[in-house]
Amino acid sequence: MPTSKLNRIKKQTGVWLDKDKAIIVTIYNGDVSLNTIVSHMEHFHVHGGSGTRSKGGPQDVVHDSKYLEREKHQQKKYFKKLASEIKDTDAIVLFGPAETRINFSKALAKSYKGLSIKVKDVVKTDRMTNRQVKAWVKAYFKSNRL
């Protein structure tokens, strides 16, 4: 008996992410798998320039544009790796404590439109252990019936 599209079991993916790593939880056919992707992004701590109290005095110039550019390239590489990890899914929820989840959602909308339409929600959450991430994703998809 052929299965209709309505009866097809969906592959659901939750991605908890911040600048350091992403924890990908996939639910498919009752099985739950967890995969961690390390971002390899550097943490830049740009220190402000120093100056004198007098107006127009000498100041140290901070070259943070090169740091920001490097960070942007590292983030793009991180997001590309994440996108390739979640490409074969039917529903995606992005969550995490920082702005990275929003930046990834925007990157998907810009560069990975096929994945972007599968994003069902972008949620702010706290830091979590792997076990908490797994439980959160299971509860999310169970309550939202996607």
CSV table of C-alpha atoms in Angstrom, one decimal:
chain,number,residue,atom,x,y,z
A,1,MET,CA,0.0,0.0,0.0
A,2,PRO,CA,1.6,3.3,-1.0
A,3,THR,CA,2.0,5.9,1.7
A,4,SER,CA,0.5,9.2,1.2
A,5,LYS,CA,2.3,12.4,2.0
A,6,LEU,CA,0.1,12.9,5.1
A,7,ASN,CA,1.2,9.6,6.5
A,8,ARG,CA,4.8,10.1,5.8
A,9,ILE,CA,6.9,10.3,9.0
A,10,LYS,CA,8.7,13.7,9.2
A,11,LYS,CA,12.3,14.2,10.1
A,12,GLN,CA,12.3,16.9,12.7
A,13,THR,CA,15.5,18.8,13.7
A,14,GLY,CA,16.2,21.1,16.6
A,15,VAL,CA,19.4,23.2,16.6
A,16,TRP,CA,20.6,24.8,19.8
A,17,LEU,CA,23.5,27.1,19.0
A,18,ASP,CA,25.8,29.8,20.2
A,19,LYS,CA,29.1,31.1,19.0
A,20,ASP,CA,31.0,28.1,20.4
A,21,LYS,CA,29.0,25.1,19.2
A,22,ALA,CA,25.7,23.8,17.8
A,23,ILE,CA,23.9,20.8,19.2
A,24,ILE,CA,21.7,19.2,16.6
A,25,VAL,CA,18.9,16.9,17.7
A,26,THR,CA,17.1,14.9,15.0
A,27,ILE,CA,13.9,13.0,15.5
A,28,TYR,CA,13.1,10.5,12.8
A,29,ASN,CA,10.9,7.3,13.0
A,30,GLY,CA,10.9,7.5,16.8
A,31,ASP,CA,14.7,7.6,17.0
A,32,VAL,CA,16.4,10.6,18.5
A,33,SER,CA,20.0,11.3,17.6
A,34,LEU,CA,22.3,14.1,18.8
A,35,ASN,CA,25.3,15.6,17.0
A,36,THR,CA,27.6,18.4,18.2
A,37,ILE,CA,29.3,20.8,15.7
A,38,VAL,CA,32.1,23.0,17.1
A,39,SER,CA,32.2,26.4,15.5
A,40,HIS,CA,36.0,27.1,15.7
A,41,MET,CA,35.2,30.8,15.9
A,42,GLU,CA,37.7,32.9,17.7
A,43,HIS,CA,36.6,35.1,20.5
A,44,PHE,CA,37.9,38.6,19.8
A,45,HIS,CA,38.4,40.9,22.7
A,46,VAL,CA,39.1,44.2,21.1
A,47,HIS,CA,40.5,46.7,23.6
A,48,GLY,CA,39.6,50.3,23.1
A,49,GLY,CA,42.3,52.8,22.1
A,50,SER,CA,43.9,55.0,24.7
A,51,GLY,CA,44.1,58.7,24.4
A,52,THR,CA,45.0,61.8,26.3
A,53,ARG,CA,42.6,64.1,28.1
A,54,SER,CA,43.4,67.0,25.7
A,55,LYS,CA,41.2,67.3,22.7
A,56,GLY,CA,42.9,66.2,19.5
A,57,GLY,CA,45.7,64.5,21.4
A,58,PRO,CA,47.4,61.3,20.1
A,59,GLN,CA,45.3,58.1,20.3
A,60,ASP,CA,45.9,54.5,19.6
A,61,VAL,CA,43.8,53.3,16.7
A,62,VAL,CA,41.9,50.1,17.2
A,63,HIS,CA,41.7,48.0,14.0
A,64,ASP,CA,38.6,46.1,14.9
A,65,SER,CA,37.3,46.1,11.3
A,66,LYS,CA,39.8,43.3,10.5
A,67,TYR,CA,38.6,41.3,13.5
A,68,LEU,CA,35.0,41.8,12.6
A,69,GLU,CA,35.7,40.7,9.0
A,70,ARG,CA,37.5,37.6,10.2
A,71,GLU,CA,34.7,36.8,12.6
A,72,LYS,CA,32.2,37.2,9.7
A,73,HIS,CA,34.1,34.7,7.6
A,74,GLN,CA,34.4,32.3,10.4
A,75,GLN,CA,30.7,32.6,11.1
A,76,LYS,CA,29.8,32.0,7.4
A,77,LYS,CA,31.9,28.8,7.4
A,78,TYR,CA,30.2,27.7,10.7
A,79,PHE,CA,26.8,28.3,9.2
A,80,LYS,CA,27.6,26.5,6.0
A,81,LYS,CA,28.7,23.4,8.0
A,82,LEU,CA,25.4,23.6,10.0
A,83,ALA,CA,23.3,24.0,6.9
A,84,SER,CA,24.9,20.9,5.3
A,85,GLU,CA,24.2,18.9,8.5
A,86,ILE,CA,20.5,19.7,8.6
A,87,LYS,CA,19.7,19.7,4.9
A,88,ASP,CA,17.7,16.5,4.8
A,89,THR,CA,15.0,17.5,7.3
A,90,ASP,CA,11.4,18.5,7.1
A,91,ALA,CA,11.0,20.8,10.1
A,92,ILE,CA,13.6,22.9,12.0
A,93,VAL,CA,13.5,24.8,15.2
A,94,LEU,CA,16.5,27.1,16.1
A,95,PHE,CA,17.1,28.0,19.7
A,96,GLY,CA,19.8,29.2,22.0
A,97,PRO,CA,21.0,31.9,24.4
A,98,ALA,CA,22.7,34.4,22.1
A,99,GLU,CA,22.1,36.2,18.8
A,100,THR,CA,23.7,33.4,16.9
A,101,ARG,CA,20.4,31.7,16.4
A,102,ILE,CA,19.0,34.9,14.8
A,103,ASN,CA,22.1,35.3,12.6
A,104,PHE,CA,21.8,31.7,11.4
A,105,SER,CA,18.1,32.2,10.6
A,106,LYS,CA,19.0,35.2,8.5
A,107,ALA,CA,21.8,33.4,6.8
A,108,LEU,CA,19.4,30.6,5.9
A,109,ALA,CA,16.9,33.1,4.5
A,110,LYS,CA,19.7,34.7,2.4
A,111,SER,CA,21.7,31.7,1.2
A,112,TYR,CA,19.8,28.6,1.9
A,113,LYS,CA,16.2,29.4,0.9
A,114,GLY,CA,15.2,25.7,0.7
A,115,LEU,CA,16.2,25.2,4.4
A,116,SER,CA,14.8,28.6,5.4
A,117,ILE,CA,11.2,27.6,4.6
A,118,LYS,CA,11.6,24.6,6.9
A,119,VAL,CA,12.4,26.8,10.0
A,120,LYS,CA,9.2,26.7,12.1
A,121,ASP,CA,10.5,28.8,15.0
A,122,VAL,CA,13.5,30.7,16.5
A,123,VAL,CA,13.4,30.7,20.3
A,124,LYS,CA,15.5,32.3,22.9
A,125,THR,CA,16.6,29.8,25.6
A,126,ASP,CA,19.3,29.5,28.2
A,127,ARG,CA,22.4,27.4,28.1
A,128,MET,CA,21.6,23.7,28.2
A,129,THR,CA,23.2,20.4,28.7
A,130,ASN,CA,22.9,17.8,25.9
A,131,ARG,CA,20.2,16.0,27.8
A,132,GLN,CA,18.2,19.2,28.3
A,133,VAL,CA,18.5,20.0,24.6
A,134,LYS,CA,17.3,16.6,23.6
A,135,ALA,CA,14.3,16.9,26.0
A,136,TRP,CA,13.5,20.4,24.8
A,137,VAL,CA,13.4,19.4,21.1
A,138,LYS,CA,11.2,16.3,21.9
A,139,ALA,CA,8.8,18.4,23.9
A,140,TYR,CA,8.7,21.2,21.3
A,141,PHE,CA,7.8,18.9,18.4
A,142,LYS,CA,5.4,16.9,20.5
A,143,SER,CA,3.5,20.0,21.6
A,144,ASN,CA,3.6,21.7,18.2
A,145,ARG,CA,2.7,18.6,16.1
A,146,LEU,CA,4.7,19.7,13.1
